[in-house]
Amino acid sequence: MSTEHEASVQSYLYAFPLVFNLDQVARYVSAGIGANPAAPWNTFSHARTLAGPEDTFVTINNDTVYSMAQLDLSAGPLLLEVPETGGRYYVLQFVSAWTDNFAYIGHRATGSGPGRFLLVPADWDGAAPEGATVVRVPTRVASIVGRWAVSGPEDLPAVHALQDATTLTPLDPAQRPIGLPEVAAQETDAETFWAKFRAWSTAFPPAPRDRELQERAEALSAGVGDPGARTELVASVAKGFDTLTAVLASGGGNAVVNGWNITYHSFDYNLDYFEVGVVAEPRFMISDPARRIVQRAGAALGGLWGNQSFEAAYVATYIDAAGEPLSGEHDYELRLSPMPPVGAFWSLTMYDVPNSFLVANSAGRYSIGDRTPGLVLEDDGALVITISATEPSDPKRRANWLPAPAGRFRPVLRMYEPAEAVLDGSYEIPAIARIDAV
């Protein structure tokens, strides 16, 4: 690849998270996604059921119901109020336009009691209402990604009440949000991508440390609408996306243990904005500038709005113990002994490849974990999970069955409030072993 093409690919990787993220933000505001209905700026959209295959959002979880809010601080400060949750696990994760996780409110970060938080623009200078903690939002548009643990269908009414008691109230109701700058479709999808980047990066400036990257990407995007620049713009997107998918498939530079990509630091690219609930320690910050940009792009494509590992640790794998791609053509098992050490709960969720969507199956089961009813343990306390496209005939295996698609797949293990043994690597997840037909 020529130096010129390398530079355009780097610019694409830099630009990708902003464009990809704000496309999803626009979907939530205009159409909703799956179980989350559309909701105007600065209001919550509450999912009332757990996610399923109809929720076409990358690596969506099946452990919690979502409460989403797309923020636009052009309308001024917003008062966020959360209820007493009685110890239930929940988290409100705050994500900037550039996908930086800049604040956390919830069970780990602020406890399970009632709370008041004032969300303000980065340059705000005013007085907060009594008892409200100020949270500065680094970009005018940002997202609240809320998750509420649900133990089963019978638990949903209690969660719905908590969702309804979680509110956003503008300090000045007369102000109206202005939303995302509109971008007209261009001659090619690639040019539309760069037109969005140009408009949205102007409206939502990056962190000062990224100024040089911003200028390079702006120079490339200036060719939108110029037939002479079209070839380069199209190539930058095509080659950039190929690079990004290859990075994801190879583990993105993360350690690989027993075939699992140890992605505990995949979302550690925020080096600038540390509001309530963020653990601002060097081990949760990617110091290598080049790796940080690649990691941010990969995290957006492979798991947009994922938590940092101090809140929830994620690992994923594409391969079995022999290094072969996981496929529904074969049957597998995962033996967990001991089960993952966590302060909240853990789950193993199945996704297809390459979409990273939940997989429809006859059992209606999309994940399995320590809260799954009816699990059967071994005599030594181990949990053996069967992973296959066909339902096992053995009742014990059926109880511990995680359905897989007929083709390639990628399981993701989530550990909510992981113990230090997870974060320091002393707890290892075993490889997924291929077995005979079940």
Coordinates of C-alpha atoms in Angstrom, one line a residue:
M1 CA 0.0 0.0 0.0
S2 CA 1.3 3.4 -0.9
T3 CA 2.1 6.1 1.7
E4 CA -0.9 8.1 0.3
H5 CA -3.2 5.1 0.7
E6 CA -1.9 4.4 4.2
A7 CA -2.6 8.0 5.2
S8 CA -6.2 7.8 3.8
V9 CA -6.8 4.5 5.7
Q10 CA -5.6 6.1 8.9
S11 CA -7.9 9.0 8.3
Y12 CA -10.8 6.6 7.8
L13 CA -10.0 4.7 11.1
Y14 CA -9.9 8.1 12.9
A15 CA -13.2 9.2 11.3
F16 CA -15.1 5.9 11.6
P17 CA -16.3 6.0 15.2
L18 CA -17.8 9.5 14.9
V19 CA -19.8 8.7 11.8
F20 CA -20.8 5.1 12.8
N21 CA -21.9 6.3 16.3
L22 CA -23.9 9.3 15.1
D23 CA -25.7 7.2 12.5
Q24 CA -26.9 5.0 15.4
V25 CA -27.8 8.1 17.5
A26 CA -29.9 9.3 14.5
R27 CA -31.6 5.9 14.3
Y28 CA -32.7 6.1 18.0
V29 CA -34.1 9.6 17.6
S30 CA -35.9 9.0 14.3
A31 CA -36.9 5.3 14.2
G32 CA -35.7 3.5 17.4
I33 CA -33.9 0.2 17.4
G34 CA -35.6 -3.1 18.1
A35 CA -37.2 -3.0 21.5
N36 CA -36.3 0.6 22.0
P37 CA -38.8 2.9 20.4
A38 CA -37.8 6.3 18.9
A39 CA -37.6 9.1 21.4
P40 CA -36.9 12.8 20.9
W41 CA -33.7 14.4 22.0
N42 CA -33.3 14.6 25.8
T43 CA -35.8 12.0 26.6
F44 CA -35.5 8.3 27.5
S45 CA -36.4 5.4 25.2
H46 CA -37.1 2.4 27.4
A47 CA -37.0 -1.2 26.1
R48 CA -39.7 -3.2 27.9
T49 CA -38.4 -6.6 26.9
L50 CA -35.0 -8.2 26.7
A51 CA -33.3 -7.9 23.3
G52 CA -33.7 -10.6 20.7
P53 CA -32.7 -11.3 17.0
E54 CA -35.0 -8.6 15.8
D55 CA -32.8 -6.0 17.5
T56 CA -30.3 -5.4 14.7
F57 CA -27.6 -3.6 16.8
V58 CA -24.1 -4.8 17.0
T59 CA -23.3 -7.1 20.0
I60 CA -26.5 -6.0 21.9
N61 CA -26.8 -7.8 25.2
N62 CA -29.5 -10.1 26.4
D63 CA -28.9 -9.7 30.1
T64 CA -30.5 -6.3 30.7
V65 CA -33.2 -4.1 29.3
Y66 CA -32.0 -0.8 27.9
S67 CA -32.9 2.8 28.7
M68 CA -31.4 5.0 26.1
A69 CA -31.3 8.8 25.8
Q70 CA -29.8 10.9 23.1
L71 CA -28.6 14.2 24.6
D72 CA -28.4 17.5 22.9
L73 CA -27.0 20.2 25.2
S74 CA -27.8 23.0 22.8
A75 CA -31.1 23.0 24.9
G76 CA -29.0 23.8 28.0
P77 CA -28.4 21.8 31.2
L78 CA -30.5 18.8 31.9
L79 CA -31.5 17.5 35.4
L80 CA -31.1 13.7 35.6
E81 CA -32.9 12.0 38.5
V82 CA -32.5 8.3 39.3
P83 CA -34.6 6.3 41.9
E84 CA -33.7 4.0 44.7
T85 CA -33.0 0.6 43.2
G86 CA -32.8 -1.6 46.2
G87 CA -29.4 -3.0 45.3
R88 CA -30.4 -4.0 41.8
Y89 CA -27.6 -3.8 39.3
Y90 CA -27.9 -1.0 36.8
V91 CA -25.6 1.4 35.0
L92 CA -26.1 4.6 33.1
Q93 CA -23.1 4.9 30.8
F94 CA -22.3 8.3 29.2
V95 CA -20.8 8.2 25.7
S96 CA -19.6 11.3 23.7
A97 CA -20.1 11.8 20.0
W98 CA -16.6 10.3 19.5
T99 CA -17.5 7.3 21.7
D100 CA -15.5 8.3 24.8
N101 CA -17.0 6.8 28.0
F102 CA -16.9 10.0 30.1
A103 CA -19.2 9.2 33.1
Y104 CA -20.9 6.4 34.9
I105 CA -23.9 6.4 37.2
G106 CA -25.2 3.3 38.8
H107 CA -24.7 0.3 41.2
R108 CA -20.9 0.3 41.0
A109 CA -20.2 4.0 40.5
T110 CA -22.7 5.9 42.7
G111 CA -24.6 3.2 44.6
S112 CA -28.2 2.1 44.4
G113 CA -29.8 5.1 46.3
P114 CA -31.7 7.9 44.7
G115 CA -29.6 10.6 43.0
R116 CA -29.7 14.0 41.1
F117 CA -27.2 14.9 38.4
L118 CA -27.0 18.0 36.3
L119 CA -25.7 17.4 32.8
V120 CA -24.1 20.5 31.4
P121 CA -22.2 21.7 28.3
A122 CA -18.4 21.5 28.7
D123 CA -18.1 25.3 29.1
W124 CA -21.1 25.8 31.4
D125 CA -20.7 28.2 34.3
G126 CA -23.7 28.3 36.6
A127 CA -25.2 27.1 39.8
A128 CA -26.6 23.6 40.1
P129 CA -29.8 22.8 41.8
E130 CA -29.5 21.7 45.5
G131 CA -28.1 18.2 45.9
A132 CA -27.2 17.7 42.2
T133 CA -23.8 16.5 41.1
V134 CA -22.5 18.3 38.0
V135 CA -21.6 16.1 35.0
R136 CA -19.8 18.0 32.1
V137 CA -20.6 16.6 28.6
P138 CA -17.6 17.0 26.3
T139 CA -19.6 17.1 23.0
R140 CA -22.9 18.9 22.5
V141 CA -24.5 15.6 21.4
A142 CA -23.9 12.5 23.6
S143 CA -25.7 9.3 24.6
I144 CA -26.9 7.7 27.9
V145 CA -26.7 4.0 27.6
G146 CA -28.7 2.6 30.5
R147 CA -28.9 -1.1 31.4
W148 CA -31.1 -2.7 34.1
A149 CA -30.5 -6.3 35.2
V150 CA -33.6 -8.5 34.8
S151 CA -33.9 -11.9 36.5
G152 CA -36.8 -13.1 34.3
P153 CA -40.1 -12.1 32.7
E154 CA -41.7 -11.9 36.2
D155 CA -39.2 -9.2 37.1
L156 CA -40.0 -6.9 34.3
P157 CA -42.8 -4.9 36.0
A158 CA -40.4 -3.9 38.8
V159 CA -37.8 -2.8 36.2
H160 CA -40.4 -0.8 34.3
A161 CA -41.2 1.1 37.4
L162 CA -37.5 2.0 37.9
Q163 CA -37.2 3.0 34.2
D164 CA -40.2 5.3 34.5
A165 CA -38.7 6.9 37.6
T166 CA -35.5 7.8 35.8
T167 CA -36.1 11.2 34.2
L168 CA -34.4 14.0 32.3
T169 CA -35.7 17.5 32.8
P170 CA -34.4 20.6 31.0
L171 CA -33.6 23.6 33.3
D172 CA -35.0 25.9 30.6
P173 CA -38.0 24.1 28.8
A174 CA -38.3 27.0 26.3
Q175 CA -35.0 26.0 24.7
R176 CA -35.2 23.4 21.9
P177 CA -32.4 21.1 20.8
I178 CA -31.0 21.6 17.3
G179 CA -30.0 18.0 16.7
L180 CA -27.4 16.7 14.2
P181 CA -26.5 18.7 11.2
E182 CA -28.3 17.3 8.1
V183 CA -26.0 15.8 5.4
A184 CA -27.3 15.3 1.9
A185 CA -26.6 11.9 0.2
Q186 CA -23.7 12.1 -2.2
E187 CA -22.9 10.4 -5.5
T188 CA -21.3 7.4 -3.6
D189 CA -21.7 5.9 -0.1
A190 CA -18.0 6.7 0.5
E191 CA -18.6 10.4 -0.3
T192 CA -21.6 10.4 2.0
F193 CA -19.4 9.0 4.8
W194 CA -16.9 11.8 4.3
A195 CA -19.6 14.4 4.0
K196 CA -21.0 13.3 7.4
F197 CA -17.6 13.3 8.9
R198 CA -16.9 16.9 7.7
A199 CA -20.2 18.2 9.0
W200 CA -20.3 16.3 12.3
S201 CA -16.7 16.8 13.3
T202 CA -17.2 20.5 12.8
A203 CA -20.2 20.4 15.1
F204 CA -18.6 18.1 17.6
P205 CA -14.9 18.9 17.8
P206 CA -12.5 16.2 18.9
A207 CA -10.2 16.3 21.9
P208 CA -7.4 18.8 21.4
R209 CA -4.8 15.9 21.3
D210 CA -6.4 14.7 18.0
R211 CA -6.0 18.0 16.1
E212 CA -3.4 16.7 13.7
L213 CA -5.5 13.7 12.9
Q214 CA -8.5 15.9 12.4
E215 CA -6.7 18.2 10.0
R216 CA -5.6 15.2 7.8
A217 CA -9.1 13.8 7.7
E218 CA -10.6 17.2 6.9
A219 CA -8.2 17.6 4.0
L220 CA -9.3 14.2 2.6
S221 CA -13.0 15.0 3.1
A222 CA -12.6 18.3 1.3
G223 CA -12.7 16.2 -1.9
V224 CA -16.4 15.4 -1.5
G225 CA -18.3 16.4 -4.6
D226 CA -15.2 16.6 -6.8
P227 CA -15.2 13.9 -9.4
G228 CA -11.4 14.0 -9.5
A229 CA -11.2 13.1 -5.9
R230 CA -13.9 10.4 -6.0
T231 CA -11.5 7.5 -6.6
E232 CA -9.4 8.3 -3.6
L233 CA -12.5 8.8 -1.3
V234 CA -14.0 5.5 -2.4
A235 CA -10.7 3.7 -1.9
S236 CA -10.2 5.2 1.5
V237 CA -13.5 3.7 2.7
A238 CA -13.1 0.3 1.0
K239 CA -9.5 -0.2 2.2
G240 CA -10.2 1.3 5.6
F241 CA -13.1 -1.0 6.3
D242 CA -11.1 -4.0 5.1
T243 CA -8.4 -3.0 7.5
L244 CA -10.8 -2.6 10.3
T245 CA -12.5 -6.0 9.9
A246 CA -9.1 -7.7 9.6
V247 CA -8.0 -6.0 12.9
L248 CA -11.2 -7.2 14.6
A249 CA -10.7 -10.8 13.3
S250 CA -7.1 -10.8 14.5
G251 CA -8.0 -9.6 18.0
G252 CA -7.2 -6.0 17.5
G253 CA -3.8 -6.2 19.1
N254 CA -5.3 -7.6 22.4
A255 CA -3.8 -10.5 24.2
V256 CA -5.3 -13.9 23.1
V257 CA -5.6 -16.5 25.9
N258 CA -7.1 -19.9 25.0
G259 CA -8.5 -18.5 21.9
W260 CA -10.3 -15.6 23.7
N261 CA -9.5 -12.0 22.7
I262 CA -8.9 -10.4 26.1
T263 CA -10.7 -7.1 25.3
Y264 CA -10.6 -5.7 28.8
H265 CA -9.0 -2.5 27.4
S266 CA -10.9 -2.2 24.1
F267 CA -12.8 0.8 25.4
D268 CA -9.9 2.5 27.2
Y269 CA -9.3 5.2 24.5
N270 CA -10.7 8.1 26.6
L271 CA -7.7 10.1 27.8
D272 CA -9.4 13.5 28.3
Y273 CA -12.8 13.5 30.0
F274 CA -13.2 12.0 33.5
E275 CA -16.6 12.7 35.2
V276 CA -18.4 10.9 37.9
G277 CA -17.9 7.1 38.0
V278 CA -14.8 6.9 35.7
V279 CA -11.8 5.1 37.0
A280 CA -9.0 7.4 35.8
E281 CA -6.1 5.0 36.3
P282 CA -3.3 4.4 33.8
R283 CA -4.2 0.8 33.4
F284 CA -7.5 1.9 31.9
M285 CA -5.9 4.3 29.4
I286 CA -4.4 3.3 26.1
S287 CA -1.2 5.3 25.9
D288 CA 0.0 4.3 22.4
P289 CA -1.5 7.0 20.1
A290 CA -1.7 4.8 17.0
R291 CA -3.2 1.8 18.9
R292 CA -5.7 4.1 20.5
I293 CA -7.2 5.2 17.2
V294 CA -7.3 1.7 15.8
Q295 CA -8.8 0.4 19.0
R296 CA -11.5 3.0 19.1
A297 CA -12.6 2.2 15.5
G298 CA -12.6 -1.5 16.2
A299 CA -14.6 -1.1 19.4
A300 CA -17.2 1.0 17.5
L301 CA -17.7 -1.7 14.8
G302 CA -17.4 -4.7 17.1
G303 CA -19.3 -3.4 20.2
L304 CA -20.5 0.1 20.0
W305 CA -21.3 1.6 23.4
G306 CA -19.4 -1.1 25.3
N307 CA -18.4 -0.5 28.9
Q308 CA -14.9 -0.2 30.2
S309 CA -13.7 -3.2 32.1
F310 CA -14.0 -1.7 35.6
E311 CA -17.8 -1.7 34.9
A312 CA -18.1 -4.8 32.7
A313 CA -15.3 -7.0 31.2
Y314 CA -15.8 -8.6 27.8
V315 CA -14.0 -11.4 26.0
A316 CA -14.9 -12.9 22.7
T317 CA -13.6 -15.7 20.5
Y318 CA -13.9 -16.8 16.9
I319 CA -11.9 -20.0 17.3
D320 CA -12.0 -23.4 19.1
A321 CA -9.2 -25.0 21.1
A322 CA -7.5 -26.2 17.9
G323 CA -7.5 -22.7 16.4
E324 CA -10.3 -23.6 13.9
P325 CA -13.1 -21.1 13.2
L326 CA -16.2 -21.7 15.3
S327 CA -19.1 -22.9 13.1
G328 CA -22.5 -24.5 13.5
E329 CA -21.3 -27.3 11.4
H330 CA -19.7 -28.7 14.6
D331 CA -20.6 -29.1 18.3
Y332 CA -18.6 -27.7 21.2
E333 CA -18.4 -27.4 24.9
L334 CA -17.0 -24.8 27.3
R335 CA -16.1 -26.0 30.8
L336 CA -16.1 -23.2 33.5
S337 CA -14.4 -24.3 36.7
P338 CA -14.6 -22.1 38.6
M339 CA -17.2 -19.8 37.1
P340 CA -16.1 -16.2 36.4
P341 CA -15.6 -14.2 39.7
V342 CA -17.9 -11.1 39.6
G343 CA -19.5 -8.6 41.9
A344 CA -22.8 -8.6 39.9
F345 CA -23.3 -11.4 37.3
W346 CA -21.9 -13.0 34.1
S347 CA -23.3 -14.3 30.9
L348 CA -22.2 -15.9 27.6
T349 CA -24.1 -14.6 24.6
M350 CA -24.1 -15.9 21.0
Y351 CA -23.7 -13.7 17.9
D352 CA -23.5 -14.5 14.3
V353 CA -20.5 -13.5 12.0
P354 CA -20.0 -11.0 10.5
N355 CA -23.0 -9.0 11.7
S356 CA -22.6 -9.6 15.5
F357 CA -26.4 -9.9 15.9
L358 CA -28.3 -12.3 18.2
V359 CA -29.2 -15.6 16.7
A360 CA -32.8 -16.9 16.3
N361 CA -33.2 -20.4 17.6
S362 CA -35.9 -22.9 18.6
A363 CA -35.3 -22.5 22.3
G364 CA -35.5 -18.8 22.3
R365 CA -32.3 -18.7 24.3
Y366 CA -29.6 -16.1 23.3
S367 CA -27.4 -16.2 26.3
I368 CA -26.5 -18.4 29.3
G369 CA -25.1 -17.4 32.6
D370 CA -25.1 -17.6 36.4
R371 CA -28.8 -16.3 36.5
T372 CA -30.1 -18.9 33.9
P373 CA -32.6 -21.1 35.6
G374 CA -32.3 -24.9 35.6
L375 CA -28.5 -25.1 35.0
V376 CA -27.0 -28.5 35.8
L377 CA -23.5 -28.5 37.5
E378 CA -20.9 -31.3 37.5
D379 CA -20.1 -33.0 40.8
D380 CA -17.1 -30.7 41.3
G381 CA -19.2 -27.6 40.8
A382 CA -18.1 -27.0 37.2
L383 CA -20.5 -25.7 34.6
V384 CA -20.2 -27.4 31.2
I385 CA -22.0 -25.3 28.5
T386 CA -22.9 -27.1 25.2
I387 CA -22.7 -24.9 22.1
S388 CA -24.3 -26.3 19.0
A389 CA -26.7 -25.5 16.2
T390 CA -28.9 -28.5 16.9
E391 CA -30.6 -29.1 20.2
P392 CA -28.8 -31.7 22.3
S393 CA -30.7 -35.0 23.0
D394 CA -29.2 -35.5 26.4
P395 CA -31.3 -33.6 29.1
K396 CA -28.3 -32.4 31.0
R397 CA -26.7 -30.9 27.9
R398 CA -30.0 -29.4 26.9
A399 CA -30.3 -27.6 30.2
N400 CA -26.8 -26.1 29.6
W401 CA -27.3 -25.4 25.9
L402 CA -26.3 -22.2 24.1
P403 CA -27.8 -22.4 20.6
A404 CA -25.5 -21.5 17.7
P405 CA -26.3 -20.5 14.1
A406 CA -25.7 -22.9 11.2
G407 CA -22.7 -20.9 10.0
R408 CA -19.8 -19.0 11.7
F409 CA -20.3 -17.5 15.1
R410 CA -18.7 -15.5 17.9
P411 CA -19.6 -16.0 21.6
V412 CA -19.0 -13.0 23.9
L413 CA -18.5 -13.5 27.7
R414 CA -19.6 -10.5 29.8
M415 CA -18.6 -10.1 33.4
Y416 CA -20.4 -7.3 35.2
E417 CA -18.4 -5.7 38.0
P418 CA -15.5 -8.2 37.5
A419 CA -13.3 -9.2 40.4
E420 CA -9.6 -8.2 40.4
A421 CA -8.7 -11.7 39.4
V422 CA -10.4 -11.1 36.0
L423 CA -8.7 -7.7 35.5
D424 CA -5.2 -8.8 36.4
G425 CA -5.5 -11.9 34.2
S426 CA -5.1 -14.5 37.0
Y427 CA -8.6 -15.9 36.1
E428 CA -8.4 -17.5 32.7
I429 CA -11.3 -18.6 30.6
P430 CA -10.8 -22.1 29.1
A431 CA -10.8 -22.7 25.3
I432 CA -14.0 -23.9 23.6
A433 CA -13.5 -27.5 22.7
R434 CA -14.9 -29.2 19.7
I435 CA -16.8 -32.5 20.6
D436 CA -18.7 -35.2 18.8
A437 CA -22.4 -34.7 17.9
V438 CA -24.6 -34.0 20.9

